[in-house]
PDB file of N, CA and C in Angstrom:
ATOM      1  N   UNK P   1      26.085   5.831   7.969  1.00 59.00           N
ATOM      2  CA  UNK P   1      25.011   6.096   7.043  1.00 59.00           C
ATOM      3  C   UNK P   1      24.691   7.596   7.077  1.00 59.00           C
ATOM      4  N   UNK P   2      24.708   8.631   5.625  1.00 86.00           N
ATOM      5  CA  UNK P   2      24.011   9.510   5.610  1.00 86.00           C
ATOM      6  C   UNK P   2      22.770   9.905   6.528  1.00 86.00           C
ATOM      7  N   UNK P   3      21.750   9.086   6.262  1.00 90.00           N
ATOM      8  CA  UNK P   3      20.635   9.947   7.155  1.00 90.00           C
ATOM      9  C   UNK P   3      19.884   8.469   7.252  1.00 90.00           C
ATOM     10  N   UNK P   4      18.904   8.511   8.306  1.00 91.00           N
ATOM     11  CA  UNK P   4      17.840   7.586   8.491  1.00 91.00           C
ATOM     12  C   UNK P   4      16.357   7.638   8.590  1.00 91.00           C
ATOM     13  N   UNK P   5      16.009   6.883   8.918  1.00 92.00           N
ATOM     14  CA  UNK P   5      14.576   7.192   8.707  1.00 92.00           C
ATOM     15  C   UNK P   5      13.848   8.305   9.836  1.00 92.00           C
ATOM     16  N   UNK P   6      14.432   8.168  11.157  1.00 91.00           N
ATOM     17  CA  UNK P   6      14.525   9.031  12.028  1.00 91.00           C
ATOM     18  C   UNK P   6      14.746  10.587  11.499  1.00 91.00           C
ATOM     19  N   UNK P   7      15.824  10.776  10.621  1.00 92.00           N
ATOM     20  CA  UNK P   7      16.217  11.943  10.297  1.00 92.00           C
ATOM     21  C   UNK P   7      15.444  12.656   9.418  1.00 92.00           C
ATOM     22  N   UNK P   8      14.333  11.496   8.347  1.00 93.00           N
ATOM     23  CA  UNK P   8      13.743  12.402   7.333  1.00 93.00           C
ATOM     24  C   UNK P   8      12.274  12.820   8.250  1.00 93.00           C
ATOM     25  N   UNK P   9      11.936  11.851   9.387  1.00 91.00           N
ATOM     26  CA  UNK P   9      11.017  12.240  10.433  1.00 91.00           C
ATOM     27  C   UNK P   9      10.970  14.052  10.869  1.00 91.00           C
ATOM     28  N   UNK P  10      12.125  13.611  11.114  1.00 93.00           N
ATOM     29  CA  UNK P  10      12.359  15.116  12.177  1.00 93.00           C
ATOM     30  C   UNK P  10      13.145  16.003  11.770  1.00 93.00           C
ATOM     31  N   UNK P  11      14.346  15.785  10.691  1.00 93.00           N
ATOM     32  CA  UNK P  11      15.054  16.795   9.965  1.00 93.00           C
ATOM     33  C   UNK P  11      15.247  17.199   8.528  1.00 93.00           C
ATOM     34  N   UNK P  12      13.936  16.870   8.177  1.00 92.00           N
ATOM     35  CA  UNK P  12      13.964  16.988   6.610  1.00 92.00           C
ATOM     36  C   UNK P  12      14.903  18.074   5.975  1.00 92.00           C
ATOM     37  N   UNK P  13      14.881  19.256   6.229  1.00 94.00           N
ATOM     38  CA  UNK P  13      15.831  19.816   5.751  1.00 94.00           C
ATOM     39  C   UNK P  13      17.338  19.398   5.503  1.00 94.00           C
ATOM     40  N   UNK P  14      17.776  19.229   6.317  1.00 94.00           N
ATOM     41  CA  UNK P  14      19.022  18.427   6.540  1.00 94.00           C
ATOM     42  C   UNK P  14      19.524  16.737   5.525  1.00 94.00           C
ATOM     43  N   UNK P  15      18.282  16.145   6.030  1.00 94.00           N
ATOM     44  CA  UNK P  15      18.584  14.755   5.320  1.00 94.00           C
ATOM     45  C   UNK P  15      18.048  14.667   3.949  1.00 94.00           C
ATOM     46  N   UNK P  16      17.037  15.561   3.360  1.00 95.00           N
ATOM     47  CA  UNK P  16      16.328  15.502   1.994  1.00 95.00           C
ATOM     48  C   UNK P  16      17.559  15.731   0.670  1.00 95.00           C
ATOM     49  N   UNK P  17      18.395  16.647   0.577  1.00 95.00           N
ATOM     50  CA  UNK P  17      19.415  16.322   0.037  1.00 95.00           C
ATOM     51  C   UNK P  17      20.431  15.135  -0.290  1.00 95.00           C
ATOM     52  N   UNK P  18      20.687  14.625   1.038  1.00 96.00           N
ATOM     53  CA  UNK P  18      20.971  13.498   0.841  1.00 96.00           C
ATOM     54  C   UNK P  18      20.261  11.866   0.398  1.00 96.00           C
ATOM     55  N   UNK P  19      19.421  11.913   0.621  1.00 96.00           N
ATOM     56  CA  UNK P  19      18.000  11.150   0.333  1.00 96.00           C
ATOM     57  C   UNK P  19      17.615  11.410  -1.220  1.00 96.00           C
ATOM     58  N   UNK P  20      18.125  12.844  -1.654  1.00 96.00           N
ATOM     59  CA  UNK P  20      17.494  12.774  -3.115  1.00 96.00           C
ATOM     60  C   UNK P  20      18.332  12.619  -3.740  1.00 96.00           C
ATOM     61  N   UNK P  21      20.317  12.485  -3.299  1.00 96.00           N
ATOM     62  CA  UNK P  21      21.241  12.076  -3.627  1.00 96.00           C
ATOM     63  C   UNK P  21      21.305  10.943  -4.250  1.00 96.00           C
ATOM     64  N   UNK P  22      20.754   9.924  -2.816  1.00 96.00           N
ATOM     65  CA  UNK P  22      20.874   8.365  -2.734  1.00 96.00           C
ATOM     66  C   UNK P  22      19.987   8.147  -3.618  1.00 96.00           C
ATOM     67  N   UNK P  23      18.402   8.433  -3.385  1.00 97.00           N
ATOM     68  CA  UNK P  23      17.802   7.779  -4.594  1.00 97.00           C
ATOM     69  C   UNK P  23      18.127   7.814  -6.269  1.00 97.00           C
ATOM     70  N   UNK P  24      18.850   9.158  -6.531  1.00 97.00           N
ATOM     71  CA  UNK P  24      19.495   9.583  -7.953  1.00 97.00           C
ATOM     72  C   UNK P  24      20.336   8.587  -8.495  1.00 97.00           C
ATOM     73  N   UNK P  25      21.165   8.288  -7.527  1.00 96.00           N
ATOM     74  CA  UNK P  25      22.246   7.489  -7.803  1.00 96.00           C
ATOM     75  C   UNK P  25      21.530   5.954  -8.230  1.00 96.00           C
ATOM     76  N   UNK P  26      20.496   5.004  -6.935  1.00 96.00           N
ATOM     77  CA  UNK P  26      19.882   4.010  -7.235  1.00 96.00           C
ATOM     78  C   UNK P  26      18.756   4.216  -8.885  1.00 96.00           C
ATOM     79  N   UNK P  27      18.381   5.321  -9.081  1.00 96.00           N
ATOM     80  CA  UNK P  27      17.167   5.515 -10.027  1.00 96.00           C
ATOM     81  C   UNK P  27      18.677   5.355 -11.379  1.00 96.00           C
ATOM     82  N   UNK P  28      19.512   5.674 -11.402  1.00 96.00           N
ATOM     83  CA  UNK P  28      20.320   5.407 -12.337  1.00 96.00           C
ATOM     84  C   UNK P  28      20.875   4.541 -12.845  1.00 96.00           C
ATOM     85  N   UNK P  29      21.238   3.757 -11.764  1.00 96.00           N
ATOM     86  CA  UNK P  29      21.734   2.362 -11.824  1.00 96.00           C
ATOM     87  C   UNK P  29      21.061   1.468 -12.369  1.00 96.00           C
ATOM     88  N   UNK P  30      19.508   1.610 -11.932  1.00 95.00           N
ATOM     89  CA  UNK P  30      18.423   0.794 -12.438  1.00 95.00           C
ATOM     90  C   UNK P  30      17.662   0.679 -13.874  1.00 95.00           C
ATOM     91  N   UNK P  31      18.026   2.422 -14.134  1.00 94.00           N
ATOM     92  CA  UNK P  31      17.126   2.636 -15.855  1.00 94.00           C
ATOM     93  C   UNK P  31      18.010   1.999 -16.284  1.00 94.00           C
ATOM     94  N   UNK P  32      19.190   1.297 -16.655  1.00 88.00           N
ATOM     95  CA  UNK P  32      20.288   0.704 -17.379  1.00 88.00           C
ATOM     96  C   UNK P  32      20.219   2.240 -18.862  1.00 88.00           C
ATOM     97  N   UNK P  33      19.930   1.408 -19.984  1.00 86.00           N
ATOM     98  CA  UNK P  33      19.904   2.618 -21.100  1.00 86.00           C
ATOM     99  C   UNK P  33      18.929   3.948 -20.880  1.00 86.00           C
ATOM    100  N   UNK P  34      18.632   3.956 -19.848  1.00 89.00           N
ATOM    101  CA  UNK P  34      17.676   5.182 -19.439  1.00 89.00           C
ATOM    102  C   UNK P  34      18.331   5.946 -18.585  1.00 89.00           C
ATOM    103  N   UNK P  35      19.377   5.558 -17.795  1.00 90.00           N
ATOM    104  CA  UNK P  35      20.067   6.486 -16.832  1.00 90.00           C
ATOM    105  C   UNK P  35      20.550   7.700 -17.020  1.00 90.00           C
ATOM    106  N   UNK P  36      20.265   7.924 -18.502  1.00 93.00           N
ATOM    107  CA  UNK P  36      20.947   9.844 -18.749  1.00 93.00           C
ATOM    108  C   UNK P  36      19.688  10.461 -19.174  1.00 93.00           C
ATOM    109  N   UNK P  37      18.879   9.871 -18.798  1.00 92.00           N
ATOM    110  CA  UNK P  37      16.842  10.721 -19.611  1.00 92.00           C
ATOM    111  C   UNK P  37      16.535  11.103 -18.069  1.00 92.00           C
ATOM    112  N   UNK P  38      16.972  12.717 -18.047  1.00 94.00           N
ATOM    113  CA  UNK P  38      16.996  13.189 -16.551  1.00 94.00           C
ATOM    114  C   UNK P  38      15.384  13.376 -16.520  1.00 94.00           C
ATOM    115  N   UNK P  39      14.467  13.002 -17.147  1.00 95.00           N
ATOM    116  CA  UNK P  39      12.927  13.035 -17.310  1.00 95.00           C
ATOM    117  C   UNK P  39      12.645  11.639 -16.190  1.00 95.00           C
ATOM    118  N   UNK P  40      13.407  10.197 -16.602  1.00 94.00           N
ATOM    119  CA  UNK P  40      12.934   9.098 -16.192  1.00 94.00           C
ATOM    120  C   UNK P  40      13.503   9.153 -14.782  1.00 94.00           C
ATOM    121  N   UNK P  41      14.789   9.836 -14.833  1.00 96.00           N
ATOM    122  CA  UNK P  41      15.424   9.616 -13.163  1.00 96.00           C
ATOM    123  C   UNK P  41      14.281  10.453 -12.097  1.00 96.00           C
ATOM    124  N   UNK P  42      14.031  11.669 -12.611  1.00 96.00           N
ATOM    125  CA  UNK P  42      13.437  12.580 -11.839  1.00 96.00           C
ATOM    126  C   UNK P  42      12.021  11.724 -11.210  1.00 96.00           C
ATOM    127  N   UNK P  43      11.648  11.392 -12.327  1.00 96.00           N
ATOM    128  CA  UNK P  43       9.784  10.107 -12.041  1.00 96.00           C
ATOM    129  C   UNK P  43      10.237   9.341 -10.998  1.00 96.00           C
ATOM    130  N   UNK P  44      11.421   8.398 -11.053  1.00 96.00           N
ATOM    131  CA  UNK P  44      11.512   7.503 -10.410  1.00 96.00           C
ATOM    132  C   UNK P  44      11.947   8.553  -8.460  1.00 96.00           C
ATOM    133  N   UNK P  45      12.752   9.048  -8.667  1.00 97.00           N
ATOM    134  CA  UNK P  45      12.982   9.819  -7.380  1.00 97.00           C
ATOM    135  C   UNK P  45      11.599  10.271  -7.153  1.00 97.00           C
ATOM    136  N   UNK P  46      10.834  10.776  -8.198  1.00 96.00           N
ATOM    137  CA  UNK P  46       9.886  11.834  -7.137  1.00 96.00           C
ATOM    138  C   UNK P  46       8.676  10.729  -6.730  1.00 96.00           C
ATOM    139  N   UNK P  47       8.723   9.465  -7.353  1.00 96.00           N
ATOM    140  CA  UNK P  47       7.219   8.852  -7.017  1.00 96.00           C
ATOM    141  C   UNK P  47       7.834   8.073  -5.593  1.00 96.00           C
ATOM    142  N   UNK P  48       9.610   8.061  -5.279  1.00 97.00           N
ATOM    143  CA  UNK P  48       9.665   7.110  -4.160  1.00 97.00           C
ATOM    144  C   UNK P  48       9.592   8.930  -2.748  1.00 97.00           C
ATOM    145  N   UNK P  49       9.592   9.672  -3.426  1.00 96.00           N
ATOM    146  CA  UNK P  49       9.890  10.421  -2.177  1.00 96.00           C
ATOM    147  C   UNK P  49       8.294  11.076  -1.906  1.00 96.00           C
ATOM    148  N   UNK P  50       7.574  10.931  -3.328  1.00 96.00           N
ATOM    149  CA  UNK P  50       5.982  10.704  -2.833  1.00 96.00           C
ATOM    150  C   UNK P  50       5.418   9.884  -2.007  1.00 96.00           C
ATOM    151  N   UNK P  51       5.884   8.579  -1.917  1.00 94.00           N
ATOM    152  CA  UNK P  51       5.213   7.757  -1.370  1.00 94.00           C
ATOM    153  C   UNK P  51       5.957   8.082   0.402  1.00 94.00           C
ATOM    154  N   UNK P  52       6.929   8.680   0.380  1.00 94.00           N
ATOM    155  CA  UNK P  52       7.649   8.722   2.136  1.00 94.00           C
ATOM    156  C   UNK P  52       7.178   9.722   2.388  1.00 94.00           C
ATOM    157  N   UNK P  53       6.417  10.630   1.904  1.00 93.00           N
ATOM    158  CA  UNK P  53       5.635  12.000   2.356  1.00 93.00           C
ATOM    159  C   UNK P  53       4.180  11.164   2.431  1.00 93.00           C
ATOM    160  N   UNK P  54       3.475  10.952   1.683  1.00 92.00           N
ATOM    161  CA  UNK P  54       2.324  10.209   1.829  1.00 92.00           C
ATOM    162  C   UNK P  54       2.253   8.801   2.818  1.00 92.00           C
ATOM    163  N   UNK P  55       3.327   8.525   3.587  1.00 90.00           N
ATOM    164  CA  UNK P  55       3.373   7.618   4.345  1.00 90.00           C
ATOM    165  C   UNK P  55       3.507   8.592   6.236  1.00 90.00           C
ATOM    166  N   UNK P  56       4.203   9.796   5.259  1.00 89.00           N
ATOM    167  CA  UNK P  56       4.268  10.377   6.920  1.00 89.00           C
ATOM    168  C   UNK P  56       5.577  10.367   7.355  1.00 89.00           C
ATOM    169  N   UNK P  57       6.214   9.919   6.446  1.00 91.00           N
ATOM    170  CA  UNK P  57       7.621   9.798   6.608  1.00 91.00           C
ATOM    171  C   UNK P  57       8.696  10.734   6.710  1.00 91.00           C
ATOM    172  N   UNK P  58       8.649  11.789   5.164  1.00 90.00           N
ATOM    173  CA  UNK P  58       9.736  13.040   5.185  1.00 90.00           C
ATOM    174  C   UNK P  58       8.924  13.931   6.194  1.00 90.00           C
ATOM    175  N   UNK P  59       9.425  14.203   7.125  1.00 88.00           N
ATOM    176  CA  UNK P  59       9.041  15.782   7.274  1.00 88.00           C
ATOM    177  C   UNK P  59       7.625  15.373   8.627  1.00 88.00           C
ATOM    178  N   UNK P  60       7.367  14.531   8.878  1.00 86.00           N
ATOM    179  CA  UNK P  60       6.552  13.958   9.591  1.00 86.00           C
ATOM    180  C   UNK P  60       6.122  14.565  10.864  1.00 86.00           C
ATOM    181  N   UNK P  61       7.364  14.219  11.257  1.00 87.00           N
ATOM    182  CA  UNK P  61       7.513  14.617  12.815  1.00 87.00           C
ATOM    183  C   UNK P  61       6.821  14.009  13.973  1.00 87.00           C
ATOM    184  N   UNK P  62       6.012  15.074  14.899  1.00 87.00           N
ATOM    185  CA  UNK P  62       5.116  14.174  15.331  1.00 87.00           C
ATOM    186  C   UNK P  62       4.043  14.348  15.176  1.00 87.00           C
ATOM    187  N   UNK P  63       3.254  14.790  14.280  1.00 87.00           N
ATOM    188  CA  UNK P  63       1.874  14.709  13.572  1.00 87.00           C
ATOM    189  C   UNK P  63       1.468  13.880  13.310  1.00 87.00           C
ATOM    190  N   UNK P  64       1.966  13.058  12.506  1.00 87.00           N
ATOM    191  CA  UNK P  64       1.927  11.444  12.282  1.00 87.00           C
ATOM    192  C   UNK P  64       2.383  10.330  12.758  1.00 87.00           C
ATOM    193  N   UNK P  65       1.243   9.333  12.729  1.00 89.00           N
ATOM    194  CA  UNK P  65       1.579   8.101  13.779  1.00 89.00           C
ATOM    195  C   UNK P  65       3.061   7.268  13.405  1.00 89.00           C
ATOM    196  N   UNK P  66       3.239   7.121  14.052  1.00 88.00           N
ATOM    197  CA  UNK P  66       4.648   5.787  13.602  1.00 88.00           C
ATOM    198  C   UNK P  66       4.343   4.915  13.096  1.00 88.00           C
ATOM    199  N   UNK P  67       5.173   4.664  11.810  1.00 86.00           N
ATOM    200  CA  UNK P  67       4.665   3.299  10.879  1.00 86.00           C
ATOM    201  C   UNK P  67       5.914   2.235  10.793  1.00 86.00           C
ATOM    202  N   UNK P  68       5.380   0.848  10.151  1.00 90.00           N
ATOM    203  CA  UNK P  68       6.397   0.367  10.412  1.00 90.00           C
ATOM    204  C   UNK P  68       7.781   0.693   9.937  1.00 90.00           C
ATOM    205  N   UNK P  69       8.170   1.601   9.191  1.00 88.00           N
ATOM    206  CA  UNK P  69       9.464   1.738   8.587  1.00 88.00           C
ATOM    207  C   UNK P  69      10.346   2.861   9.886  1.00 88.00           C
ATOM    208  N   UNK P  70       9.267   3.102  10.677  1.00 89.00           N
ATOM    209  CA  UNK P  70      10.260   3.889  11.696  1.00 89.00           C
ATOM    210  C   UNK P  70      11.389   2.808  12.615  1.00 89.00           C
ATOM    211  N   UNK P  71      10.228   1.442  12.854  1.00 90.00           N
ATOM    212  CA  UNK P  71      11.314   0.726  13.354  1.00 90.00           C
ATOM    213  C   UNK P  71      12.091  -0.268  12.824  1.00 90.00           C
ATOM    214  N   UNK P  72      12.294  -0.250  11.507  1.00 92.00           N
ATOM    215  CA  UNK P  72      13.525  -0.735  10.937  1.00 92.00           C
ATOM    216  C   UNK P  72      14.665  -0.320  10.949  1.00 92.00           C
ATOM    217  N   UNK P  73      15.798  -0.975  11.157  1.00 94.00           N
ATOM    218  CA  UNK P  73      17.407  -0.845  11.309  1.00 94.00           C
ATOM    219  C   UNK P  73      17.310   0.219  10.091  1.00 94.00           C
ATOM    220  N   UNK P  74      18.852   0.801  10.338  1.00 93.00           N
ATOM    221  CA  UNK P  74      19.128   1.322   9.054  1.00 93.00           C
ATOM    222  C   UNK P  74      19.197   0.772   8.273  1.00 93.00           C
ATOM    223  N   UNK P  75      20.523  -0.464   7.985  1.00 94.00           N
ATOM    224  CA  UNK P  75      20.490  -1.450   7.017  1.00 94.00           C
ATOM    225  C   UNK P  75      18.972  -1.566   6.074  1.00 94.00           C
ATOM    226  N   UNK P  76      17.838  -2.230   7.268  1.00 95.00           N
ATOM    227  CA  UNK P  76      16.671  -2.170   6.658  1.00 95.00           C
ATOM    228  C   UNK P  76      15.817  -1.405   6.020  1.00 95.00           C
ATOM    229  N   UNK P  77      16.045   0.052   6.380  1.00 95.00           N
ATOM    230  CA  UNK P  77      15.389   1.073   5.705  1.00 95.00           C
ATOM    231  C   UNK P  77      15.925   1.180   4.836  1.00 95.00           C
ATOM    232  N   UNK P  78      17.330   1.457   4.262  1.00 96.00           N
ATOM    233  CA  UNK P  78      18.010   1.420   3.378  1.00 96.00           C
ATOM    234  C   UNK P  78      17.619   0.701   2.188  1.00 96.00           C
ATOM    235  N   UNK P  79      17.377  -0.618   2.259  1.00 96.00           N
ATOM    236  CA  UNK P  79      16.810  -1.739   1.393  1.00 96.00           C
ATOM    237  C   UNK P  79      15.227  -1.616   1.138  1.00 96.00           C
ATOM    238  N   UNK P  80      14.891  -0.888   2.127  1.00 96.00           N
ATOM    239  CA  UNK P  80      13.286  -0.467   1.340  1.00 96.00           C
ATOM    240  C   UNK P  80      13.501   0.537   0.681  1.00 96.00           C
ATOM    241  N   UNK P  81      14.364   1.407   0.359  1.00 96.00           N
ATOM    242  CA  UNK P  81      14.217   2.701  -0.231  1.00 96.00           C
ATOM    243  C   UNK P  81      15.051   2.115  -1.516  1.00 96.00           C
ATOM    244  N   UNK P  82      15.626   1.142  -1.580  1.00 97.00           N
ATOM    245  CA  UNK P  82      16.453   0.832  -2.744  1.00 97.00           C
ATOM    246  C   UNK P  82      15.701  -0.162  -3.589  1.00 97.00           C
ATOM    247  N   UNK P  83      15.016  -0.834  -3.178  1.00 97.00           N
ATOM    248  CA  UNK P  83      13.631  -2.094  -3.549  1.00 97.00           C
ATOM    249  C   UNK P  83      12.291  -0.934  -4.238  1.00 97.00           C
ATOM    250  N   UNK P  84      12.114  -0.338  -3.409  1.00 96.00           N
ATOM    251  CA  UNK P  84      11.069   0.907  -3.565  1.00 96.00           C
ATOM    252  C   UNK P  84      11.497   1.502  -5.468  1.00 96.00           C
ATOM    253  N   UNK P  85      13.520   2.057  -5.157  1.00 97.00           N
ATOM    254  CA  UNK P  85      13.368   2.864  -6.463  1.00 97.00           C
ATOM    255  C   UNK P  85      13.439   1.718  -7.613  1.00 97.00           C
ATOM    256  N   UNK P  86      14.158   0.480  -7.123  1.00 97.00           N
ATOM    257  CA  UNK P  86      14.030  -0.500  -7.992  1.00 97.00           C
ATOM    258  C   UNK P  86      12.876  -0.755  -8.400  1.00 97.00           C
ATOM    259  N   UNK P  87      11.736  -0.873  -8.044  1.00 96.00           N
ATOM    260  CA  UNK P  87      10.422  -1.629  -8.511  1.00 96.00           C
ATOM    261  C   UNK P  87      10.088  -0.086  -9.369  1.00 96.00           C
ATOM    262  N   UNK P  88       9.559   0.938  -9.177  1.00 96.00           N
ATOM    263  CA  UNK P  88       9.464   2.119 -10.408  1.00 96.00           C
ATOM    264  C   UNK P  88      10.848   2.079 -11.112  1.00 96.00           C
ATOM    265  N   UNK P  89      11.642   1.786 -11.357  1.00 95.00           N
ATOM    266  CA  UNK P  89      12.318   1.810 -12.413  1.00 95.00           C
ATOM    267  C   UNK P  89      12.232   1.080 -13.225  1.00 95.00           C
ATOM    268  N   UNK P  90      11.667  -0.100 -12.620  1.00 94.00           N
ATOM    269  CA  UNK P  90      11.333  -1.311 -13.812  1.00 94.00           C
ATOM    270  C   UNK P  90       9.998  -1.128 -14.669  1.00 94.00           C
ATOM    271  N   UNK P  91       9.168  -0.332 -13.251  1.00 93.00           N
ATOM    272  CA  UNK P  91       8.174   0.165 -13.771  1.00 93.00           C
ATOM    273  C   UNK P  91       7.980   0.795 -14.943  1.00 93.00           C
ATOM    274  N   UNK P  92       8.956   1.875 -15.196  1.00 91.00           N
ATOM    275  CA  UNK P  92       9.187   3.038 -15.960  1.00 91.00           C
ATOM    276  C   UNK P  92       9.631   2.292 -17.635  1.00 91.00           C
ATOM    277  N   UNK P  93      11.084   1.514 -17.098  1.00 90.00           N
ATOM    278  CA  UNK P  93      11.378   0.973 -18.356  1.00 90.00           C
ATOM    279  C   UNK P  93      10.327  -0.255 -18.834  1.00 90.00           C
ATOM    280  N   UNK P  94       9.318  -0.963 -18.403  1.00 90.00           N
ATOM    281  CA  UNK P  94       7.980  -0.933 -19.018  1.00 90.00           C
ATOM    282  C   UNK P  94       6.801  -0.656 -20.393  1.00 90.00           C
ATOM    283  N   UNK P  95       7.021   0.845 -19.220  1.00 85.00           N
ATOM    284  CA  UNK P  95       5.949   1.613 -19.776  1.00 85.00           C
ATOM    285  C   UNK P  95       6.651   2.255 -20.965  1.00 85.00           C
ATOM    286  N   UNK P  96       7.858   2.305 -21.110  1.00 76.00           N
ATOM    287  CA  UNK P  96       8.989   2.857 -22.115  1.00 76.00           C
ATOM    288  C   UNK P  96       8.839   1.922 -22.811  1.00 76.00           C
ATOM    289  N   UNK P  97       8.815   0.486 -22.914  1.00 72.00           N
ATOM    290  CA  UNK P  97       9.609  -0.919 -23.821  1.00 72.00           C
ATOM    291  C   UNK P  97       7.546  -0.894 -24.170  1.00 72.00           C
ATOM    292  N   UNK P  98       6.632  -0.677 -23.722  1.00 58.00           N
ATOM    293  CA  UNK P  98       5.279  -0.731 -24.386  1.00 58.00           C
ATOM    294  C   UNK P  98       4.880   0.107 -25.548  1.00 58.00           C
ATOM    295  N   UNK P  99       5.127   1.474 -24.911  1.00 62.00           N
ATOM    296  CA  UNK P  99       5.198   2.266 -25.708  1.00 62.00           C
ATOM    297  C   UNK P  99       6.091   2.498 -27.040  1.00 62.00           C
ATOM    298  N   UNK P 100       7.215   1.704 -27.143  1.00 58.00           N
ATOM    299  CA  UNK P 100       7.641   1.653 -28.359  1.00 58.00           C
ATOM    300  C   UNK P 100       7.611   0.444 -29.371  1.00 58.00           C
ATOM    301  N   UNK P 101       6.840  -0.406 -28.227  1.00 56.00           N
ATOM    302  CA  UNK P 101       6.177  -1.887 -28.813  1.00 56.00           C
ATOM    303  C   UNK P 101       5.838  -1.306 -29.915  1.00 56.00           C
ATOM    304  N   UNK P 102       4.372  -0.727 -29.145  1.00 57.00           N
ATOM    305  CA  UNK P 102       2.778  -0.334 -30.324  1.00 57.00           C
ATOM    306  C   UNK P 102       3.532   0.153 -31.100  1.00 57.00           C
ATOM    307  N   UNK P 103       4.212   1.940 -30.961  1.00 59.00           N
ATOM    308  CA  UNK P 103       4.586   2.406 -32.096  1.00 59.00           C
ATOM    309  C   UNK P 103       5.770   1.262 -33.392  1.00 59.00           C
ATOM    310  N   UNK P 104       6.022   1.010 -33.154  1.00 59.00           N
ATOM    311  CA  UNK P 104       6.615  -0.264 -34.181  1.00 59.00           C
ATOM    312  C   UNK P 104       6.068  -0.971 -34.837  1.00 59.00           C
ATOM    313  N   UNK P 105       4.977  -1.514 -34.341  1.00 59.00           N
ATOM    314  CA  UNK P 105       3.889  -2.377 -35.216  1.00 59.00           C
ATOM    315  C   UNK P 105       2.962  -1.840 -35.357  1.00 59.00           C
ATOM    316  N   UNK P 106       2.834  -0.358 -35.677  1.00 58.00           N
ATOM    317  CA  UNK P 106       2.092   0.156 -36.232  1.00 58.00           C
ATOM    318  C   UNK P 106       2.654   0.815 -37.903  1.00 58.00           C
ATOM    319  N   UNK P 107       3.702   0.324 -37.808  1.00 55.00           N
ATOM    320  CA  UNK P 107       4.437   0.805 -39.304  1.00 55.00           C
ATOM    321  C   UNK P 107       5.068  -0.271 -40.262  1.00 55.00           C
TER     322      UNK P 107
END
């Protein structure tokens, strides 16, 4: 495995590249007809790598307490970060499939 949860703890520099790799790739897979609107990929990467900074996660170190995602396997972290970009992507295409609801039945 590229990097772990350990690594975005203590070596953000190092593993954040790869981490914004992995999520690019999952945020793509997921918009289906949205995967080339580098607007929707970017949302979906930046709200999952918001929430691992706001958890204490990237870049952490030891300032912040240990949460549960420190002691998950890799395997397991892996699958939260892929569940994570999955659920905003669905999110996204949503708020996309609403927004062109209204405008439609408004004409």
């Amino acid at each position: 495995m590229p990097f772990t949860a350990r690594d975005l703890r203590y070596r953000p520099e190092q593993s954040y590249p790869l981490l914004y790799a992995y999520l690019q790739r999952n945020a793509q897979r997921f918009l289906g007809g949205l995967k080339f609107d580098a607007f929707e990929v970017d949302a979906v990467v930046g709200h999952v790598v918001e929430q691992l900074v706001r958890l204490g996660l990237l870049g952490g170190g030891d300032s912040t307490p240990p949460t549960a995602l420190d002691g998950l396997t890799d395997a397991q972290f892996y699958t939260f970060l892929s569940r994570s970009t999955h659920n905003k992507a669905v999110d996204r295409l949503r708020k996309r499939r609403l927004q062109t609801t209204n405008f439609t039945e408004l004409g």
